[in-house]
Amino acid sequence: MNMIQQFRKILTALVLALILTTTVACNAVVEAKQPTQLSPGISRSGDYALLERGNSVQGQDFGNWVIGTAKGIVQDAYVRDNNKLGIVITPQVRPTEVRPLAKSLLQGFHKNFPNQDLTVLMYAPDKKLILTSQYDVQTNKIEYK
């Protein structure tokens, strides 16, 4: 049984890395969009609904892409300031799979938001922070906390 679990862990990481790499490469040219304009009559809760995946158009697009691509693994995602990615994983993700998943997401995030330091925050299904991954563009290294 242990060998099956190890195989599942490796397969999950490879499949997600493949999906992130190929989809990001295919979506390298993104059509320019006009920023979302908030009308003066929208309440604070309405503002949040427009910004829940990202506080920029590019961030919203990437957050939506993560949710659409990682079905069954990621239940929620958001991008802030084009350098912070928050991910809420599903209960199906095992604790040993969190770090490889964070690395794969960080690689895809870097391809969409190059030349800057990036942070991926991984949250459990109960919204408690379980892992922080930070990419340093100068050293090209990832640090996990």
mmCIF file of N, CA and C in Angstrom:
data_model
loop_
_atom_site.group_PDB
_atom_site.id
_atom_site.type_symbol
_atom_site.label_atom_id
_atom_site.label_comp_id
_atom_site.label_asym_id
_atom_site.label_seq_id
_atom_site.Cartn_x
_atom_site.Cartn_y
_atom_site.Cartn_z
ATOM 1 N N MET A 1 0.824 -1.194 0.000
ATOM 2 C CA MET A 1 0.000 0.000 0.000
ATOM 3 C C MET A 1 0.870 1.260 0.000
ATOM 4 N N ASN A 2 2.015 1.204 0.681
ATOM 5 C CA ASN A 2 2.901 2.353 0.753
ATOM 6 C C ASN A 2 3.441 2.717 -0.629
ATOM 7 N N MET A 3 3.726 1.725 -1.458
ATOM 8 C CA MET A 3 4.224 1.976 -2.797
ATOM 9 C C MET A 3 3.147 2.639 -3.658
ATOM 10 N N ILE A 4 1.902 2.266 -3.469
ATOM 11 C CA ILE A 4 0.797 2.876 -4.209
ATOM 12 C C ILE A 4 0.650 4.343 -3.813
ATOM 13 N N GLN A 5 0.780 4.641 -2.528
ATOM 14 C CA GLN A 5 0.673 6.028 -2.065
ATOM 15 C C GLN A 5 1.815 6.863 -2.623
ATOM 16 N N GLN A 6 3.020 6.297 -2.631
ATOM 17 C CA GLN A 6 4.177 7.014 -3.176
ATOM 18 C C GLN A 6 3.981 7.276 -4.668
ATOM 19 N N PHE A 7 3.496 6.291 -5.384
ATOM 20 C CA PHE A 7 3.219 6.435 -6.810
ATOM 21 C C PHE A 7 2.163 7.514 -7.045
ATOM 22 N N ARG A 8 1.118 7.523 -6.232
ATOM 23 C CA ARG A 8 0.040 8.519 -6.366
ATOM 24 C C ARG A 8 0.579 9.925 -6.135
ATOM 25 N N LYS A 9 1.442 10.070 -5.145
ATOM 26 C CA LYS A 9 2.021 11.374 -4.829
ATOM 27 C C LYS A 9 2.863 11.881 -5.999
ATOM 28 N N ILE A 10 3.708 11.030 -6.528
ATOM 29 C CA ILE A 10 4.569 11.425 -7.640
ATOM 30 C C ILE A 10 3.737 11.718 -8.885
ATOM 31 N N LEU A 11 2.760 10.874 -9.156
ATOM 32 C CA LEU A 11 1.899 11.068 -10.318
ATOM 33 C C LEU A 11 1.116 12.383 -10.218
ATOM 34 N N THR A 12 0.590 12.694 -9.046
ATOM 35 C CA THR A 12 -0.161 13.940 -8.857
ATOM 36 C C THR A 12 0.729 15.144 -9.119
ATOM 37 N N ALA A 13 1.943 15.144 -8.576
ATOM 38 C CA ALA A 13 2.865 16.266 -8.781
ATOM 39 C C ALA A 13 3.233 16.412 -10.257
ATOM 40 N N LEU A 14 3.510 15.303 -10.923
ATOM 41 C CA LEU A 14 3.882 15.368 -12.336
ATOM 42 C C LEU A 14 2.735 15.838 -13.224
ATOM 43 N N VAL A 15 1.537 15.338 -12.962
ATOM 44 C CA VAL A 15 0.381 15.738 -13.761
ATOM 45 C C VAL A 15 0.104 17.227 -13.591
ATOM 46 N N LEU A 16 0.150 17.719 -12.345
ATOM 47 C CA LEU A 16 -0.102 19.138 -12.130
ATOM 48 C C LEU A 16 0.982 19.987 -12.778
ATOM 49 N N ALA A 17 2.247 19.574 -12.662
ATOM 50 C CA ALA A 17 3.334 20.316 -13.301
ATOM 51 C C ALA A 17 3.150 20.346 -14.814
ATOM 52 N N LEU A 18 2.759 19.217 -15.394
ATOM 53 C CA LEU A 18 2.523 19.150 -16.836
ATOM 54 C C LEU A 18 1.372 20.063 -17.250
ATOM 55 N N ILE A 19 0.286 20.018 -16.487
ATOM 56 C CA ILE A 19 -0.870 20.863 -16.806
ATOM 57 C C ILE A 19 -0.497 22.337 -16.709
ATOM 58 N N LEU A 20 0.189 22.712 -15.624
ATOM 59 C CA LEU A 20 0.571 24.111 -15.448
ATOM 60 C C LEU A 20 1.520 24.563 -16.550
ATOM 61 N N THR A 21 2.491 23.733 -16.884
ATOM 62 C CA THR A 21 3.480 24.106 -17.895
ATOM 63 C C THR A 21 2.851 24.243 -19.272
ATOM 64 N N THR A 22 2.069 23.266 -19.693
ATOM 65 C CA THR A 22 1.501 23.325 -21.044
ATOM 66 C C THR A 22 0.432 24.397 -21.175
ATOM 67 N N THR A 23 -0.395 24.551 -20.168
ATOM 68 C CA THR A 23 -1.448 25.553 -20.257
ATOM 69 C C THR A 23 -0.878 26.958 -20.218
ATOM 70 N N VAL A 24 0.124 27.179 -19.368
ATOM 71 C CA VAL A 24 0.750 28.500 -19.300
ATOM 72 C C VAL A 24 1.436 28.808 -20.618
ATOM 73 N N ALA A 25 2.107 27.831 -21.196
ATOM 74 C CA ALA A 25 2.785 28.052 -22.475
ATOM 75 C C ALA A 25 1.781 28.353 -23.588
ATOM 76 N N CYS A 26 0.652 27.680 -23.560
ATOM 77 C CA CYS A 26 -0.369 27.909 -24.590
ATOM 78 C C CYS A 26 -1.068 29.248 -24.414
ATOM 79 N N ASN A 27 -1.093 29.745 -23.198
ATOM 80 C CA ASN A 27 -1.774 31.005 -22.919
ATOM 81 C C ASN A 27 -0.800 32.168 -22.776
ATOM 82 N N ALA A 28 0.387 32.052 -23.374
ATOM 83 C CA ALA A 28 1.403 33.078 -23.208
ATOM 84 C C ALA A 28 0.946 34.415 -23.774
ATOM 85 N N VAL A 29 0.206 34.384 -24.862
ATOM 86 C CA VAL A 29 -0.293 35.617 -25.446
ATOM 87 C C VAL A 29 -1.733 35.783 -24.969
ATOM 88 N N VAL A 30 -1.934 36.769 -24.121
ATOM 89 C CA VAL A 30 -3.256 37.009 -23.556
ATOM 90 C C VAL A 30 -3.815 38.291 -24.158
ATOM 91 N N GLU A 31 -5.047 38.233 -24.564
ATOM 92 C CA GLU A 31 -5.701 39.390 -25.141
ATOM 93 C C GLU A 31 -5.833 40.486 -24.088
ATOM 94 N N ALA A 32 -5.495 41.703 -24.450
ATOM 95 C CA ALA A 32 -5.595 42.810 -23.500
ATOM 96 C C ALA A 32 -7.056 43.074 -23.154
ATOM 97 N N LYS A 33 -7.296 43.344 -21.880
ATOM 98 C CA LYS A 33 -8.660 43.611 -21.428
ATOM 99 C C LYS A 33 -8.699 44.964 -20.722
ATOM 100 N N GLN A 34 -9.865 45.553 -20.742
ATOM 101 C CA GLN A 34 -10.070 46.792 -20.017
ATOM 102 C C GLN A 34 -10.246 46.477 -18.544
ATOM 103 N N PRO A 35 -9.676 47.272 -17.635
ATOM 104 C CA PRO A 35 -9.882 47.018 -16.215
ATOM 105 C C PRO A 35 -11.354 47.145 -15.843
ATOM 106 N N THR A 36 -11.752 46.345 -14.872
ATOM 107 C CA THR A 36 -13.132 46.377 -14.412
ATOM 108 C C THR A 36 -13.394 47.708 -13.707
ATOM 109 N N GLN A 37 -14.438 48.387 -14.109
ATOM 110 C CA GLN A 37 -14.809 49.646 -13.483
ATOM 111 C C GLN A 37 -15.902 49.392 -12.453
ATOM 112 N N LEU A 38 -15.714 49.895 -11.266
ATOM 113 C CA LEU A 38 -16.723 49.756 -10.225
ATOM 114 C C LEU A 38 -17.674 50.939 -10.298
ATOM 115 N N SER A 39 -18.926 50.650 -10.310
ATOM 116 C CA SER A 39 -19.886 51.758 -10.322
ATOM 117 C C SER A 39 -20.011 52.315 -8.917
ATOM 118 N N PRO A 40 -20.334 53.603 -8.763
ATOM 119 C CA PRO A 40 -20.384 54.201 -7.444
ATOM 120 C C PRO A 40 -21.422 53.577 -6.516
ATOM 121 N N GLY A 41 -22.442 52.911 -7.058
ATOM 122 C CA GLY A 41 -23.501 52.357 -6.216
ATOM 123 C C GLY A 41 -23.216 50.965 -5.660
ATOM 124 N N ILE A 42 -22.050 50.394 -5.973
ATOM 125 C CA ILE A 42 -21.755 49.040 -5.503
ATOM 126 C C ILE A 42 -21.306 49.085 -4.051
ATOM 127 N N SER A 43 -21.848 48.177 -3.265
ATOM 128 C CA SER A 43 -21.498 48.128 -1.845
ATOM 129 C C SER A 43 -20.138 47.481 -1.651
ATOM 130 N N ARG A 44 -19.645 47.493 -0.402
ATOM 131 C CA ARG A 44 -18.367 46.861 -0.092
ATOM 132 C C ARG A 44 -18.400 45.369 -0.414
ATOM 133 N N SER A 45 -19.498 44.699 -0.119
ATOM 134 C CA SER A 45 -19.574 43.273 -0.421
ATOM 135 C C SER A 45 -19.557 43.058 -1.930
ATOM 136 N N GLY A 46 -20.117 43.968 -2.694
ATOM 137 C CA GLY A 46 -20.076 43.886 -4.146
ATOM 138 C C GLY A 46 -18.664 44.093 -4.669
ATOM 139 N N ASP A 47 -17.906 45.013 -4.054
ATOM 140 C CA ASP A 47 -16.515 45.220 -4.429
ATOM 141 C C ASP A 47 -15.729 43.930 -4.259
ATOM 142 N N TYR A 48 -15.943 43.249 -3.148
ATOM 143 C CA TYR A 48 -15.201 42.021 -2.881
ATOM 144 C C TYR A 48 -15.498 40.961 -3.943
ATOM 145 N N ALA A 49 -16.732 40.864 -4.350
ATOM 146 C CA ALA A 49 -17.107 39.846 -5.336
ATOM 147 C C ALA A 49 -16.353 40.061 -6.648
ATOM 148 N N LEU A 50 -16.095 41.314 -7.002
ATOM 149 C CA LEU A 50 -15.378 41.597 -8.237
ATOM 150 C C LEU A 50 -13.881 41.315 -8.108
ATOM 151 N N LEU A 51 -13.351 41.313 -6.897
ATOM 152 C CA LEU A 51 -11.919 41.179 -6.696
ATOM 153 C C LEU A 51 -11.519 39.867 -6.021
ATOM 154 N N GLU A 52 -12.412 38.931 -5.884
ATOM 155 C CA GLU A 52 -12.099 37.762 -5.072
ATOM 156 C C GLU A 52 -10.973 36.899 -5.637
ATOM 157 N N ARG A 53 -10.760 36.836 -6.929
ATOM 158 C CA ARG A 53 -9.681 36.027 -7.500
ATOM 159 C C ARG A 53 -8.393 36.825 -7.667
ATOM 160 N N GLY A 54 -8.505 38.139 -7.762
ATOM 161 C CA GLY A 54 -7.308 38.957 -7.935
ATOM 162 C C GLY A 54 -7.654 40.428 -7.898
ATOM 163 N N ASN A 55 -6.678 41.242 -7.518
ATOM 164 C CA ASN A 55 -6.942 42.674 -7.480
ATOM 165 C C ASN A 55 -6.393 43.382 -8.717
ATOM 166 N N SER A 56 -6.171 42.597 -9.784
ATOM 167 C CA SER A 56 -5.862 43.135 -11.107
ATOM 168 C C SER A 56 -6.509 42.181 -12.118
ATOM 169 N N VAL A 57 -6.650 42.637 -13.324
ATOM 170 C CA VAL A 57 -7.248 41.791 -14.353
ATOM 171 C C VAL A 57 -6.373 40.559 -14.588
ATOM 172 N N GLN A 58 -5.070 40.764 -14.672
ATOM 173 C CA GLN A 58 -4.153 39.653 -14.880
ATOM 174 C C GLN A 58 -4.205 38.690 -13.687
ATOM 175 N N GLY A 59 -4.306 39.231 -12.476
ATOM 176 C CA GLY A 59 -4.414 38.387 -11.290
ATOM 177 C C GLY A 59 -5.710 37.593 -11.270
ATOM 178 N N GLN A 60 -6.825 38.248 -11.637
ATOM 179 C CA GLN A 60 -8.111 37.549 -11.707
ATOM 180 C C GLN A 60 -8.058 36.420 -12.734
ATOM 181 N N ASP A 61 -7.460 36.691 -13.885
ATOM 182 C CA ASP A 61 -7.356 35.671 -14.927
ATOM 183 C C ASP A 61 -6.534 34.478 -14.443
ATOM 184 N N PHE A 62 -5.411 34.746 -13.771
ATOM 185 C CA PHE A 62 -4.578 33.648 -13.297
ATOM 186 C C PHE A 62 -5.296 32.859 -12.195
ATOM 187 N N GLY A 63 -5.955 33.543 -11.271
ATOM 188 C CA GLY A 63 -6.709 32.852 -10.226
ATOM 189 C C GLY A 63 -7.810 31.978 -10.805
ATOM 190 N N ASN A 64 -8.526 32.489 -11.779
ATOM 191 C CA ASN A 64 -9.568 31.696 -12.453
ATOM 192 C C ASN A 64 -8.969 30.505 -13.193
ATOM 193 N N TRP A 65 -7.820 30.714 -13.830
ATOM 194 C CA TRP A 65 -7.154 29.636 -14.542
ATOM 195 C C TRP A 65 -6.740 28.509 -13.576
ATOM 196 N N VAL A 66 -6.198 28.878 -12.411
ATOM 197 C CA VAL A 66 -5.794 27.872 -11.423
ATOM 198 C C VAL A 66 -7.000 27.046 -10.990
ATOM 199 N N ILE A 67 -8.108 27.713 -10.683
ATOM 200 C CA ILE A 67 -9.322 27.005 -10.246
ATOM 201 C C ILE A 67 -9.815 26.075 -11.357
ATOM 202 N N GLY A 68 -9.838 26.563 -12.578
ATOM 203 C CA GLY A 68 -10.330 25.753 -13.685
ATOM 204 C C GLY A 68 -9.424 24.585 -14.034
ATOM 205 N N THR A 69 -8.125 24.763 -13.866
ATOM 206 C CA THR A 69 -7.161 23.732 -14.239
ATOM 207 C C THR A 69 -7.003 22.661 -13.167
ATOM 208 N N ALA A 70 -6.999 23.054 -11.925
ATOM 209 C CA ALA A 70 -6.691 22.137 -10.824
ATOM 210 C C ALA A 70 -7.949 21.634 -10.128
ATOM 211 N N LYS A 71 -8.935 21.238 -10.887
ATOM 212 C CA LYS A 71 -10.184 20.738 -10.307
ATOM 213 C C LYS A 71 -9.901 19.525 -9.419
ATOM 214 N N GLY A 72 -10.491 19.528 -8.243
ATOM 215 C CA GLY A 72 -10.303 18.430 -7.310
ATOM 216 C C GLY A 72 -9.099 18.589 -6.403
ATOM 217 N N ILE A 73 -8.216 19.531 -6.718
ATOM 218 C CA ILE A 73 -7.020 19.749 -5.901
ATOM 219 C C ILE A 73 -7.086 21.107 -5.206
ATOM 220 N N VAL A 74 -7.582 22.110 -5.920
ATOM 221 C CA VAL A 74 -7.659 23.481 -5.392
ATOM 222 C C VAL A 74 -9.114 23.898 -5.350
ATOM 223 N N GLN A 75 -9.573 24.336 -4.168
ATOM 224 C CA GLN A 75 -10.961 24.781 -4.071
ATOM 225 C C GLN A 75 -11.108 26.296 -4.181
ATOM 226 N N ASP A 76 -10.033 27.049 -3.927
ATOM 227 C CA ASP A 76 -10.101 28.499 -4.069
ATOM 228 C C ASP A 76 -8.705 29.042 -4.319
ATOM 229 N N ALA A 77 -8.625 30.169 -5.025
ATOM 230 C CA ALA A 77 -7.344 30.807 -5.327
ATOM 231 C C ALA A 77 -7.555 32.307 -5.446
ATOM 232 N N TYR A 78 -6.518 33.063 -5.072
ATOM 233 C CA TYR A 78 -6.564 34.509 -5.255
ATOM 234 C C TYR A 78 -5.156 35.023 -5.517
ATOM 235 N N VAL A 79 -5.062 36.129 -6.236
ATOM 236 C CA VAL A 79 -3.789 36.780 -6.525
ATOM 237 C C VAL A 79 -3.884 38.209 -6.023
ATOM 238 N N ARG A 80 -2.867 38.620 -5.281
ATOM 239 C CA ARG A 80 -2.805 39.996 -4.783
ATOM 240 C C ARG A 80 -1.506 40.646 -5.244
ATOM 241 N N ASP A 81 -1.619 41.847 -5.753
ATOM 242 C CA ASP A 81 -0.489 42.669 -6.171
ATOM 243 C C ASP A 81 0.419 41.984 -7.192
ATOM 244 N N ASN A 82 -0.108 41.012 -7.926
ATOM 245 C CA ASN A 82 0.618 40.268 -8.957
ATOM 246 C C ASN A 82 1.895 39.606 -8.445
ATOM 247 N N ASN A 83 1.982 39.390 -7.113
ATOM 248 C CA ASN A 83 3.141 38.675 -6.588
ATOM 249 C C ASN A 83 2.811 37.752 -5.405
ATOM 250 N N LYS A 84 1.552 37.673 -5.019
ATOM 251 C CA LYS A 84 1.126 36.781 -3.950
ATOM 252 C C LYS A 84 -0.032 35.922 -4.458
ATOM 253 N N LEU A 85 0.140 34.615 -4.340
ATOM 254 C CA LEU A 85 -0.885 33.666 -4.758
ATOM 255 C C LEU A 85 -1.327 32.885 -3.530
ATOM 256 N N GLY A 86 -2.599 32.971 -3.204
ATOM 257 C CA GLY A 86 -3.161 32.206 -2.092
ATOM 258 C C GLY A 86 -3.975 31.049 -2.646
ATOM 259 N N ILE A 87 -3.765 29.870 -2.100
ATOM 260 C CA ILE A 87 -4.429 28.658 -2.572
ATOM 261 C C ILE A 87 -5.065 27.950 -1.386
ATOM 262 N N VAL A 88 -6.343 27.591 -1.515
ATOM 263 C CA VAL A 88 -7.022 26.742 -0.532
ATOM 264 C C VAL A 88 -7.158 25.374 -1.183
ATOM 265 N N ILE A 89 -6.512 24.377 -0.571
ATOM 266 C CA ILE A 89 -6.538 23.028 -1.144
ATOM 267 C C ILE A 89 -7.788 22.282 -0.706
ATOM 268 N N THR A 90 -8.095 21.213 -1.409
ATOM 269 C CA THR A 90 -9.237 20.369 -1.053
ATOM 270 C C THR A 90 -8.784 19.299 -0.057
ATOM 271 N N PRO A 91 -9.722 18.658 0.619
ATOM 272 C CA PRO A 91 -9.355 17.595 1.559
ATOM 273 C C PRO A 91 -8.677 16.392 0.881
ATOM 274 N N GLN A 92 -8.795 16.251 -0.430
ATOM 275 C CA GLN A 92 -8.185 15.130 -1.134
ATOM 276 C C GLN A 92 -6.659 15.247 -1.225
ATOM 277 N N VAL A 93 -6.121 16.427 -1.007
ATOM 278 C CA VAL A 93 -4.673 16.627 -1.089
ATOM 279 C C VAL A 93 -4.044 16.144 0.219
ATOM 280 N N ARG A 94 -3.118 15.215 0.086
ATOM 281 C CA ARG A 94 -2.437 14.664 1.267
ATOM 282 C C ARG A 94 -1.350 15.636 1.735
ATOM 283 N N PRO A 95 -1.017 15.603 3.017
ATOM 284 C CA PRO A 95 0.026 16.502 3.527
ATOM 285 C C PRO A 95 1.362 16.385 2.778
ATOM 286 N N THR A 96 1.705 15.196 2.316
ATOM 287 C CA THR A 96 2.963 15.014 1.591
ATOM 288 C C THR A 96 2.915 15.588 0.176
ATOM 289 N N GLU A 97 1.739 15.932 -0.298
ATOM 290 C CA GLU A 97 1.586 16.477 -1.649
ATOM 291 C C GLU A 97 1.547 18.003 -1.672
ATOM 292 N N VAL A 98 1.501 18.635 -0.503
ATOM 293 C CA VAL A 98 1.360 20.095 -0.444
ATOM 294 C C VAL A 98 2.592 20.801 -0.998
ATOM 295 N N ARG A 99 3.768 20.370 -0.605
ATOM 296 C CA ARG A 99 4.992 21.039 -1.050
ATOM 297 C C ARG A 99 5.214 20.896 -2.568
ATOM 298 N N PRO A 100 5.069 19.698 -3.154
ATOM 299 C CA PRO A 100 5.201 19.608 -4.619
ATOM 300 C C PRO A 100 4.139 20.433 -5.356
ATOM 301 N N LEU A 101 2.943 20.499 -4.809
ATOM 302 C CA LEU A 101 1.889 21.308 -5.408
ATOM 303 C C LEU A 101 2.262 22.783 -5.359
ATOM 304 N N ALA A 102 2.772 23.234 -4.213
ATOM 305 C CA ALA A 102 3.196 24.632 -4.079
ATOM 306 C C ALA A 102 4.298 24.962 -5.077
ATOM 307 N N LYS A 103 5.240 24.045 -5.263
ATOM 308 C CA LYS A 103 6.332 24.273 -6.219
ATOM 309 C C LYS A 103 5.794 24.383 -7.641
ATOM 310 N N SER A 104 4.878 23.504 -8.014
ATOM 311 C CA SER A 104 4.290 23.553 -9.356
ATOM 312 C C SER A 104 3.526 24.859 -9.577
ATOM 313 N N LEU A 105 2.756 25.261 -8.588
ATOM 314 C CA LEU A 105 2.004 26.513 -8.700
ATOM 315 C C LEU A 105 2.951 27.707 -8.783
ATOM 316 N N LEU A 106 4.034 27.667 -8.026
ATOM 317 C CA LEU A 106 5.010 28.760 -8.049
ATOM 318 C C LEU A 106 5.676 28.862 -9.419
ATOM 319 N N GLN A 107 5.942 27.722 -10.051
ATOM 320 C CA GLN A 107 6.531 27.732 -11.391
ATOM 321 C C GLN A 107 5.575 28.356 -12.408
ATOM 322 N N GLY A 108 4.305 27.976 -12.351
ATOM 323 C CA GLY A 108 3.324 28.570 -13.247
ATOM 324 C C GLY A 108 3.112 30.050 -12.969
ATOM 325 N N PHE A 109 3.115 30.418 -11.690
ATOM 326 C CA PHE A 109 2.956 31.809 -11.281
ATOM 327 C C PHE A 109 4.123 32.643 -11.816
ATOM 328 N N HIS A 110 5.333 32.095 -11.744
ATOM 329 C CA HIS A 110 6.527 32.800 -12.225
ATOM 330 C C HIS A 110 6.463 33.036 -13.736
ATOM 331 N N LYS A 111 5.906 32.090 -14.480
ATOM 332 C CA LYS A 111 5.800 32.250 -15.933
ATOM 333 C C LYS A 111 4.828 33.365 -16.302
ATOM 334 N N ASN A 112 3.813 33.580 -15.471
ATOM 335 C CA ASN A 112 2.831 34.634 -15.744
ATOM 336 C C ASN A 112 3.240 35.982 -15.169
ATOM 337 N N PHE A 113 4.031 35.977 -14.123
ATOM 338 C CA PHE A 113 4.469 37.208 -13.469
ATOM 339 C C PHE A 113 5.992 37.155 -13.296
ATOM 340 N N PRO A 114 6.756 37.253 -14.403
ATOM 341 C CA PRO A 114 8.219 37.105 -14.327
ATOM 342 C C PRO A 114 8.908 38.322 -13.724
ATOM 343 N N ASN A 115 10.191 38.141 -13.431
ATOM 344 C CA ASN A 115 11.079 39.216 -12.987
ATOM 345 C C ASN A 115 10.662 39.871 -11.680
ATOM 346 N N GLN A 116 10.095 39.097 -10.775
ATOM 347 C CA GLN A 116 9.779 39.641 -9.455
ATOM 348 C C GLN A 116 9.751 38.512 -8.435
ATOM 349 N N ASP A 117 9.971 38.879 -7.183
ATOM 350 C CA ASP A 117 9.859 37.915 -6.101
ATOM 351 C C ASP A 117 8.394 37.535 -5.947
ATOM 352 N N LEU A 118 8.134 36.249 -5.694
ATOM 353 C CA LEU A 118 6.758 35.755 -5.610
ATOM 354 C C LEU A 118 6.553 34.963 -4.322
ATOM 355 N N THR A 119 5.315 34.931 -3.866
ATOM 356 C CA THR A 119 4.943 34.165 -2.677
ATOM 357 C C THR A 119 3.699 33.354 -2.984
ATOM 358 N N VAL A 120 3.725 32.069 -2.598
ATOM 359 C CA VAL A 120 2.544 31.216 -2.689
ATOM 360 C C VAL A 120 2.185 30.793 -1.268
ATOM 361 N N LEU A 121 0.960 31.105 -0.872
ATOM 362 C CA LEU A 121 0.451 30.759 0.453
ATOM 363 C C LEU A 121 -0.517 29.598 0.303
ATOM 364 N N MET A 122 -0.224 28.482 0.942
ATOM 365 C CA MET A 122 -1.069 27.289 0.856
ATOM 366 C C MET A 122 -1.904 27.199 2.136
ATOM 367 N N TYR A 123 -3.216 27.086 1.956
ATOM 368 C CA TYR A 123 -4.146 26.999 3.071
ATOM 369 C C TYR A 123 -4.853 25.649 3.062
ATOM 370 N N ALA A 124 -5.099 25.113 4.250
ATOM 371 C CA ALA A 124 -5.873 23.880 4.405
ATOM 372 C C ALA A 124 -7.332 24.184 4.067
ATOM 373 N N PRO A 125 -8.158 23.154 3.898
ATOM 374 C CA PRO A 125 -9.576 23.396 3.605
ATOM 375 C C PRO A 125 -10.289 24.244 4.665
ATOM 376 N N ASP A 126 -9.780 24.244 5.906
ATOM 377 C CA ASP A 126 -10.373 25.074 6.963
ATOM 378 C C ASP A 126 -9.805 26.491 6.973
ATOM 379 N N LYS A 127 -9.047 26.857 5.924
ATOM 380 C CA LYS A 127 -8.489 28.197 5.703
ATOM 381 C C LYS A 127 -7.342 28.550 6.656
ATOM 382 N N LYS A 128 -6.701 27.554 7.264
ATOM 383 C CA LYS A 128 -5.526 27.807 8.100
ATOM 384 C C LYS A 128 -4.281 27.674 7.239
ATOM 385 N N LEU A 129 -3.355 28.635 7.384
ATOM 386 C CA LEU A 129 -2.125 28.634 6.611
ATOM 387 C C LEU A 129 -1.280 27.413 6.984
ATOM 388 N N ILE A 130 -0.869 26.636 5.969
ATOM 389 C CA ILE A 130 -0.072 25.443 6.248
ATOM 390 C C ILE A 130 1.330 25.508 5.627
ATOM 391 N N LEU A 131 1.528 26.339 4.587
ATOM 392 C CA LEU A 131 2.846 26.434 3.959
ATOM 393 C C LEU A 131 2.967 27.756 3.222
ATOM 394 N N THR A 132 4.139 28.359 3.339
ATOM 395 C CA THR A 132 4.462 29.559 2.574
ATOM 396 C C THR A 132 5.690 29.252 1.738
ATOM 397 N N SER A 133 5.598 29.469 0.432
ATOM 398 C CA SER A 133 6.730 29.274 -0.481
ATOM 399 C C SER A 133 7.086 30.640 -1.053
ATOM 400 N N GLN A 134 8.368 30.954 -1.013
ATOM 401 C CA GLN A 134 8.806 32.241 -1.530
ATOM 402 C C GLN A 134 9.885 32.025 -2.582
ATOM 403 N N TYR A 135 9.683 32.650 -3.738
ATOM 404 C CA TYR A 135 10.647 32.571 -4.836
ATOM 405 C C TYR A 135 11.430 33.872 -4.887
ATOM 406 N N ASP A 136 12.753 33.758 -4.868
ATOM 407 C CA ASP A 136 13.639 34.914 -4.959
ATOM 408 C C ASP A 136 14.177 34.974 -6.387
ATOM 409 N N VAL A 137 13.828 36.022 -7.114
ATOM 410 C CA VAL A 137 14.190 36.131 -8.521
ATOM 411 C C VAL A 137 15.706 36.270 -8.700
ATOM 412 N N GLN A 138 16.415 36.886 -7.759
ATOM 413 C CA GLN A 138 17.854 37.072 -7.904
ATOM 414 C C GLN A 138 18.628 35.770 -7.732
ATOM 415 N N THR A 139 18.238 34.953 -6.762
ATOM 416 C CA THR A 139 18.936 33.682 -6.533
ATOM 417 C C THR A 139 18.290 32.535 -7.286
ATOM 418 N N ASN A 140 17.084 32.738 -7.796
ATOM 419 C CA ASN A 140 16.323 31.710 -8.518
ATOM 420 C C ASN A 140 16.071 30.494 -7.628
ATOM 421 N N LYS A 141 15.822 30.746 -6.331
ATOM 422 C CA LYS A 141 15.582 29.671 -5.380
ATOM 423 C C LYS A 141 14.247 29.842 -4.687
ATOM 424 N N ILE A 142 13.707 28.703 -4.236
ATOM 425 C CA ILE A 142 12.441 28.687 -3.507
ATOM 426 C C ILE A 142 12.735 28.352 -2.052
ATOM 427 N N GLU A 143 12.132 29.122 -1.151
ATOM 428 C CA GLU A 143 12.265 28.879 0.287
ATOM 429 C C GLU A 143 10.885 28.527 0.826
ATOM 430 N N TYR A 144 10.827 27.465 1.630
ATOM 431 C CA TYR A 144 9.574 27.018 2.216
ATOM 432 C C TYR A 144 9.566 27.330 3.704
ATOM 433 N N LYS A 145 8.417 27.813 4.190
ATOM 434 C CA LYS A 145 8.265 28.098 5.625
ATOM 435 C C LYS A 145 7.003 27.451 6.112
#
